[in-house]
mmCIF file of C-alpha atoms in Angstrom:
data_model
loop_
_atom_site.group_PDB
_atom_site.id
_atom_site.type_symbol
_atom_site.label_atom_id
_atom_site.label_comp_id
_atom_site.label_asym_id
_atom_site.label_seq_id
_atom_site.Cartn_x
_atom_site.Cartn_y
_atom_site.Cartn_z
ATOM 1 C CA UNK A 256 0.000 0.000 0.000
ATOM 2 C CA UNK A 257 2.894 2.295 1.036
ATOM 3 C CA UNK A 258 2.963 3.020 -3.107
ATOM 4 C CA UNK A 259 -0.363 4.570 -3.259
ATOM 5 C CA UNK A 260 0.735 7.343 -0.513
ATOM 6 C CA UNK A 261 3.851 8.062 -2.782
ATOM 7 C CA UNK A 262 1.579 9.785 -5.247
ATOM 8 C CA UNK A 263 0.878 13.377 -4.659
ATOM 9 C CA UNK A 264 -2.027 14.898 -6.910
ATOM 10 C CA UNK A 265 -0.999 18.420 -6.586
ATOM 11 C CA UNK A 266 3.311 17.518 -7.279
ATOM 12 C CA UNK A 267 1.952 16.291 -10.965
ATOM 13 C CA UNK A 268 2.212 17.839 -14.128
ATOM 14 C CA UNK A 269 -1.515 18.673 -15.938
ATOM 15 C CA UNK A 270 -0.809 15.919 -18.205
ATOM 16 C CA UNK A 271 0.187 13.331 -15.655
ATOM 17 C CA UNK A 272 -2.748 14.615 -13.337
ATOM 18 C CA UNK A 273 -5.522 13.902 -15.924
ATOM 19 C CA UNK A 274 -4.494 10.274 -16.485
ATOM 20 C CA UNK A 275 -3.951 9.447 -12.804
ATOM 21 C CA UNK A 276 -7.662 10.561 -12.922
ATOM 22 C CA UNK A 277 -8.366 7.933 -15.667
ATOM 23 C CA UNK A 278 -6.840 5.659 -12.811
ATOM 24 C CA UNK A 279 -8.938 6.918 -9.996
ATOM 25 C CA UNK A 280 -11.876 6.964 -11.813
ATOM 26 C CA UNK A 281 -11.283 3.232 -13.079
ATOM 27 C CA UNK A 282 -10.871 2.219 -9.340
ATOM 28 C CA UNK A 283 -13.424 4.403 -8.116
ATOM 29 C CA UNK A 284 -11.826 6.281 -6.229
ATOM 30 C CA UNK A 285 -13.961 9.556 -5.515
ATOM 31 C CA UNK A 286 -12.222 11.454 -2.751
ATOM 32 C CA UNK A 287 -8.829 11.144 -5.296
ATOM 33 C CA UNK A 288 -11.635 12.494 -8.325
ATOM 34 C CA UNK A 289 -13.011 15.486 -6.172
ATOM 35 C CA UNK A 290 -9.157 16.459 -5.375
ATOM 36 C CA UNK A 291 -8.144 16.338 -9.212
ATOM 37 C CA UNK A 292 -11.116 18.223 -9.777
ATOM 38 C CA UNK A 293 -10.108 21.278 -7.864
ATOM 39 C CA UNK A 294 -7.010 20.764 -8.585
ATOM 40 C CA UNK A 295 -7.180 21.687 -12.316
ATOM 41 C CA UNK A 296 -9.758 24.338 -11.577
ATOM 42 C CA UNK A 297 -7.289 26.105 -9.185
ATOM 43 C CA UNK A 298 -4.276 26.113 -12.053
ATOM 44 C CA UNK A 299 -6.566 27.764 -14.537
ATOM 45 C CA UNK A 300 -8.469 25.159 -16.262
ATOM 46 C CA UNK A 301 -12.161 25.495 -17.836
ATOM 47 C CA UNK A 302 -15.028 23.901 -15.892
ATOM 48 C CA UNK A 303 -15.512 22.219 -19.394
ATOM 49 C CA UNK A 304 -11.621 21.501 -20.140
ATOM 50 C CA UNK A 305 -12.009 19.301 -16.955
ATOM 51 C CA UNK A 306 -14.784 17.808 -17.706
ATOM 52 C CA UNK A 307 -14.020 16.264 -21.284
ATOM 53 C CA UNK A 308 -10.754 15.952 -20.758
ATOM 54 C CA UNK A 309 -10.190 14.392 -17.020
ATOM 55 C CA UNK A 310 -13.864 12.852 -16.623
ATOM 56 C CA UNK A 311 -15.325 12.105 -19.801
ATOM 57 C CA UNK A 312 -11.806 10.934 -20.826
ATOM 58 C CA UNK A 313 -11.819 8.501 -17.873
ATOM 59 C CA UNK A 314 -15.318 7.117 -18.372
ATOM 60 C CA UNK A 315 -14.765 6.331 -21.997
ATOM 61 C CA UNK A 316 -11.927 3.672 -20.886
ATOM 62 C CA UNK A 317 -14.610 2.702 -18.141
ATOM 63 C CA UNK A 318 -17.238 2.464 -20.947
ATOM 64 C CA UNK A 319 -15.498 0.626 -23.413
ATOM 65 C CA UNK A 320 -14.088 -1.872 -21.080
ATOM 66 C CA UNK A 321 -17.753 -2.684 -19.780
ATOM 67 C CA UNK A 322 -18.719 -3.173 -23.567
ATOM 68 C CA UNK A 323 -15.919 -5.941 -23.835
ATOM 69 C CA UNK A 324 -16.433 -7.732 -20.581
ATOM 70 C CA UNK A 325 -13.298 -6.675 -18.951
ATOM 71 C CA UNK A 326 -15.310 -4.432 -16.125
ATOM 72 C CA UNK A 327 -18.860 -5.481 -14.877
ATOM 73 C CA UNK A 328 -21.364 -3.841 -13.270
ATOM 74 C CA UNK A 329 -20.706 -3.316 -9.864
ATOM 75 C CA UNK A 330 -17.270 -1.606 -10.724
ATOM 76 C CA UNK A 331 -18.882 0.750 -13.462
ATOM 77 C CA UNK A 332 -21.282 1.653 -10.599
ATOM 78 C CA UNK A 333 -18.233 2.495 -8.360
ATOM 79 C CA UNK A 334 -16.675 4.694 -11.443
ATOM 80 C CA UNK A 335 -19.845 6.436 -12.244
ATOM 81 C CA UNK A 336 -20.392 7.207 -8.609
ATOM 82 C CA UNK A 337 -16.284 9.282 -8.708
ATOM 83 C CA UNK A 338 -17.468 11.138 -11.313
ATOM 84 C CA UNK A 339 -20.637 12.194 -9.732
ATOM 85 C CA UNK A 340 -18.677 13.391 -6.946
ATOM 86 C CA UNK A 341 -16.804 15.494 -9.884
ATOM 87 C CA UNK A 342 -19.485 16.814 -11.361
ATOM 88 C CA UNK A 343 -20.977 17.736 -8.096
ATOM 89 C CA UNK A 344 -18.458 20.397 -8.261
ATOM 90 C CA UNK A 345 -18.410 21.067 -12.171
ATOM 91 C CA UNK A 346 -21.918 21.708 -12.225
ATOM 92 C CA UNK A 347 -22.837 25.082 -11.121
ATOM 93 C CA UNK A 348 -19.325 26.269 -12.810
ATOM 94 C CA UNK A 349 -20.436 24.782 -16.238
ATOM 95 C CA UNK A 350 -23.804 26.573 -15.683
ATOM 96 C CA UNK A 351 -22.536 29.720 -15.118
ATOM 97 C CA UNK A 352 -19.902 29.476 -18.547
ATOM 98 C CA UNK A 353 -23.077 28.571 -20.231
ATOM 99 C CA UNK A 354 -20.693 25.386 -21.253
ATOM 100 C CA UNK A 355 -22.228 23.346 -24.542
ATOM 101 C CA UNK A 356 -23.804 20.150 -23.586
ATOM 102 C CA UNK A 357 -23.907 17.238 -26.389
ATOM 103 C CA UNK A 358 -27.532 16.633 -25.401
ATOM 104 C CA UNK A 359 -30.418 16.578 -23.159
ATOM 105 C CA UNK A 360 -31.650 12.783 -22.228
ATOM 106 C CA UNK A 361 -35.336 12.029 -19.917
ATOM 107 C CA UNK A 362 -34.793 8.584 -18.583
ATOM 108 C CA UNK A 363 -37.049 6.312 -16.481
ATOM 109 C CA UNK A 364 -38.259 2.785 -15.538
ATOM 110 C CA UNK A 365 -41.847 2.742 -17.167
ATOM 111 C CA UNK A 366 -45.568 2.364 -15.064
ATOM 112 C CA UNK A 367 -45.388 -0.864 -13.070
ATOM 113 C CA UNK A 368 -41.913 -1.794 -13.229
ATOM 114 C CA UNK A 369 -39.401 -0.804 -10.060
ATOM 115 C CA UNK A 370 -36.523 -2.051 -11.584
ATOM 116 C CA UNK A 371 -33.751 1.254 -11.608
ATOM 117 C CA UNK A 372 -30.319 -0.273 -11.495
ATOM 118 C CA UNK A 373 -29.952 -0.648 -15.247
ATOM 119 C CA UNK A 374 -31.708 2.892 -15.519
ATOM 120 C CA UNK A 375 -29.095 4.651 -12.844
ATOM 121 C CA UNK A 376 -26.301 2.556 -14.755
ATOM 122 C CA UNK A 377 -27.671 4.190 -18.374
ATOM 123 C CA UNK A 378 -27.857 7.778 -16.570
ATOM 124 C CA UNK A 379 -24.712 7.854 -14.756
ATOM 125 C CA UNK A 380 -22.511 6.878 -18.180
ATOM 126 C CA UNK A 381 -24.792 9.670 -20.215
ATOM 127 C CA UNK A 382 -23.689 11.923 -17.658
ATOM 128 C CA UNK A 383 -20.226 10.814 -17.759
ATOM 129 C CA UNK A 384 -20.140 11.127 -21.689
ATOM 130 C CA UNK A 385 -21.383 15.176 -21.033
ATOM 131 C CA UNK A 386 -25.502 14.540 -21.573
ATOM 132 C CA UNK A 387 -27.239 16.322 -18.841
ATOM 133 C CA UNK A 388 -29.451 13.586 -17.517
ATOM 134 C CA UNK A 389 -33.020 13.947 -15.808
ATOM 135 C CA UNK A 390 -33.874 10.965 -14.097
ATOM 136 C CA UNK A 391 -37.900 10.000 -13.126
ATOM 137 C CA UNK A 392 -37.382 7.379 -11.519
ATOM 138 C CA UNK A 393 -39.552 4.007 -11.389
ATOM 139 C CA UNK A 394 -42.994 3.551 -12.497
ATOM 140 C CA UNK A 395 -43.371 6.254 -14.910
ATOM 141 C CA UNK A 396 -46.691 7.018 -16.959
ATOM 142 C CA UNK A 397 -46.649 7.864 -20.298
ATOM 143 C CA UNK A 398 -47.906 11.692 -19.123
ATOM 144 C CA UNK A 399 -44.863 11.822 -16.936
ATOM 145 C CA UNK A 400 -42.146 11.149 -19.847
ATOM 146 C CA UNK A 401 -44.082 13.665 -22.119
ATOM 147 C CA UNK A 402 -44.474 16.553 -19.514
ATOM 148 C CA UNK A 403 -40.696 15.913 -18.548
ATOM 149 C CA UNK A 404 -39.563 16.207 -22.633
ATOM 150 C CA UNK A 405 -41.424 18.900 -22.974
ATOM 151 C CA UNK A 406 -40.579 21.209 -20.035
ATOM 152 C CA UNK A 407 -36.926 19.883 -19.848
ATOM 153 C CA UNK A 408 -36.920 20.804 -23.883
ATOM 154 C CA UNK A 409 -35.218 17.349 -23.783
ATOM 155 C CA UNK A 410 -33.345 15.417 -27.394
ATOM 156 C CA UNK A 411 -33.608 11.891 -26.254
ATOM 157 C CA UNK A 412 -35.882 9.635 -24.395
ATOM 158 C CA UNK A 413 -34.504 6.523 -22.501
ATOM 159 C CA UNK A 414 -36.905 3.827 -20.986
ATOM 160 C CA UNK A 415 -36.466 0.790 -19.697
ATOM 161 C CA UNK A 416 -38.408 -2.279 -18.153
ATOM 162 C CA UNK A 417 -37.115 -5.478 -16.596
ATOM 163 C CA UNK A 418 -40.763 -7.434 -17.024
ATOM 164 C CA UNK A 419 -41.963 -8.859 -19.850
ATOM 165 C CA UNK A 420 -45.494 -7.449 -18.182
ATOM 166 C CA UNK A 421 -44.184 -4.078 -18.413
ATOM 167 C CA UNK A 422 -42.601 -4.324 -21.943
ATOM 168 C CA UNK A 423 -45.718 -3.309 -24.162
ATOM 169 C CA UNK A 424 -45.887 -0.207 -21.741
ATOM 170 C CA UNK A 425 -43.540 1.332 -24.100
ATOM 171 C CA UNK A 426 -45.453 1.638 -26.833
ATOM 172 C CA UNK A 427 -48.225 3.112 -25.329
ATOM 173 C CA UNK A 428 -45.546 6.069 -24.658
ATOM 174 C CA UNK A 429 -44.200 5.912 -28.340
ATOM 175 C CA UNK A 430 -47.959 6.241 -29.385
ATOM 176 C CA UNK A 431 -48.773 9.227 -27.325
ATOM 177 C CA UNK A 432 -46.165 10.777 -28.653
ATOM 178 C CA UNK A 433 -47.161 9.872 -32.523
ATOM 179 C CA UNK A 434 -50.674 10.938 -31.415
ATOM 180 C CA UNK A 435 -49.715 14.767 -30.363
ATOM 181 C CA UNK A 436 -47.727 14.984 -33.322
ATOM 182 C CA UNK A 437 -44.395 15.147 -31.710
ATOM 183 C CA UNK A 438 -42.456 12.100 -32.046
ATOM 184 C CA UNK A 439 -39.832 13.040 -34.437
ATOM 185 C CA UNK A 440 -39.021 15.724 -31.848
ATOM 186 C CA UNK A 441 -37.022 12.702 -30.176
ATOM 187 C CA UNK A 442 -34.897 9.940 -30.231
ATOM 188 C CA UNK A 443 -36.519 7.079 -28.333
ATOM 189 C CA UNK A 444 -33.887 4.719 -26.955
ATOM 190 C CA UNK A 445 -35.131 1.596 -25.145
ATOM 191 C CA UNK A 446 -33.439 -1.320 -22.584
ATOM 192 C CA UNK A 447 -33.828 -3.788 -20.644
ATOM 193 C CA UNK A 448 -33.047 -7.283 -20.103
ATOM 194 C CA UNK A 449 -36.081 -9.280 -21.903
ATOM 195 C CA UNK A 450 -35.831 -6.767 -24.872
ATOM 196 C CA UNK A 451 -34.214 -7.146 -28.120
ATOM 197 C CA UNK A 452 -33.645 -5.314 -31.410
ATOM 198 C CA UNK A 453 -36.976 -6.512 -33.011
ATOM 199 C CA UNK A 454 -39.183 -5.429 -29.775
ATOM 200 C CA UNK A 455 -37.311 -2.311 -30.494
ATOM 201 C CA UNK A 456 -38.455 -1.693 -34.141
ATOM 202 C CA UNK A 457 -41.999 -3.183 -33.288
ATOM 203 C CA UNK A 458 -43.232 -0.782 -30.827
ATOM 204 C CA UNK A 459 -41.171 2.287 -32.946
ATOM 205 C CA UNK A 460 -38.556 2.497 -30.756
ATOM 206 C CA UNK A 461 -35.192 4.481 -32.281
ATOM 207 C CA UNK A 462 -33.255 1.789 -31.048
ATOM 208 C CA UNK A 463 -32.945 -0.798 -28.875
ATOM 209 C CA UNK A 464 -29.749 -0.467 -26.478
ATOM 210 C CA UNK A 465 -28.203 -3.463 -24.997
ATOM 211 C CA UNK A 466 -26.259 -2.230 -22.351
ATOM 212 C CA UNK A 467 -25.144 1.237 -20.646
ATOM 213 C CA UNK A 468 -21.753 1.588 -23.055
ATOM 214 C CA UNK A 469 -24.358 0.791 -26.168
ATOM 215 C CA UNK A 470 -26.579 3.785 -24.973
ATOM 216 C CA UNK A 471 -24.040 6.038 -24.578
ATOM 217 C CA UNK A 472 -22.787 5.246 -28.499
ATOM 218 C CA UNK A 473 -26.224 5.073 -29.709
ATOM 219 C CA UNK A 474 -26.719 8.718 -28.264
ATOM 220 C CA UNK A 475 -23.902 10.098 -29.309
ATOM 221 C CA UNK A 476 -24.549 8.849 -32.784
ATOM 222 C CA UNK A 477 -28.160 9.857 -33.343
ATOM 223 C CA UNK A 478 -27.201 13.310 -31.472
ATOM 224 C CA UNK A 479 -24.699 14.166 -33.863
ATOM 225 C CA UNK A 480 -26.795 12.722 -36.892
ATOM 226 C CA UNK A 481 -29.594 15.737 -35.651
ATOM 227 C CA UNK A 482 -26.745 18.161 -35.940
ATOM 228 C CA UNK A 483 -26.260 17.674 -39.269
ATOM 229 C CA UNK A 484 -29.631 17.941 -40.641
ATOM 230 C CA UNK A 485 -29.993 20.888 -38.743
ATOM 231 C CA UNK A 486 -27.048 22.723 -40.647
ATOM 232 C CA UNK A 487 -28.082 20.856 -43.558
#
């Protein structure tokens, strides 16, 4: 152990301190996370700058390594929950620089189903890939969902189930949504352990995500897809 104490946050260089975040964030180590943090705030860097660089940076290596087996759940939980303490202090400083934010995403277990660990899993890696995340919870109508899109002026829509009871719930929110007219206003994402790729396209779904590291590609890709029709 006596070669963890040797390393001193503040004695390294910028470029040494953001991948001995990488590390700490890896081992979920959020006291180490919060002191980087500050750290690179006190020598002059953006709210932002930290951010992509020494959190997002970290939880892409967390990400991808959860896609290909090498971390599992409970240790993604323990990275995720680092870089909350992070952003905890990020927050209100990228509020007040008006920093850009790849996307806005309303997540939540649908009505009847209290499954959430999935859900929080999803949320916590959008967060750590720079999405600014509202979370409903469990049990969420389709009214809920559409109030929270609209008065969040949210891009994406993440819902998940663990029943197969709860499944066809979905749709009924997909359909609302065709019904007032504003579906395309949204990317849909669904999860959840009995769904697949073909529930997906059945109930009209965007896509069908897998896993947490699959959402947070999926996102990214259909976010910057909406960027270029806009300019186009």
């Amino acid at each position: 152990m006596a070669d963890d104490d040797e390393i001193i946050l503040s004695e390294l260089s910028d470029d040494e301190l953001v991948l001995q975040m990488h590390d700490d964030l890896y081992d979920g180590m959020k006291p180490e996370i919060e002191e980087g943090v500050n750290i690179l705030l006190e020598r002059g860097w953006e709210p932002y700058e930290v951010l992509t660089k020494a959190l997002v940076g970290g939880m892409t290596i967390v990400g991808n390594d959860f896609r290909d087996g090498i971390l599992f759940v409970p240790e993604v939980l323990l990275a995720a929950n680092a870089m909350k303490g992070g952003m905890a202090i990020l927050k209100p400083l990228l509020a007040e620089t008006g920093a850009p934010k790849v996307g806005k995403m309303v997540i939540g277990t649908v009505k009847g189903d209290i499954h959430d660990i999935g859900k929080n899993l999803v949320g916590m890696m959008m967060e750590g890939a720079g999405f600014e995340v509202i979370d409903l919870g469990i049990n969420n109508a389709a009214d809920k969902y559409i109030e929270a899109l609209k008065s969040e002026g949210a891009d994406i829509l993440g819902m998940s189930a663990l029943l197969t009871t709860t499944m066809p719930y979905m749709k009924v929110v997909i359909d609302s949504l065709v019904e007032m007219g504003i579906r395309d206003d949204y990317i849909v994402l669904v999860g959840g352990a009995p769904l697949n790729e073909e529930f997906g396209k059945a109930i009209g779904a965007d896509a069908y995500c897998r896993d947490a590291a699959v959402a947070v590609e999926t996102a990214k890709s259909f976010i910057a897809r909406k960027h270029n029709q806009m300019k186009a």
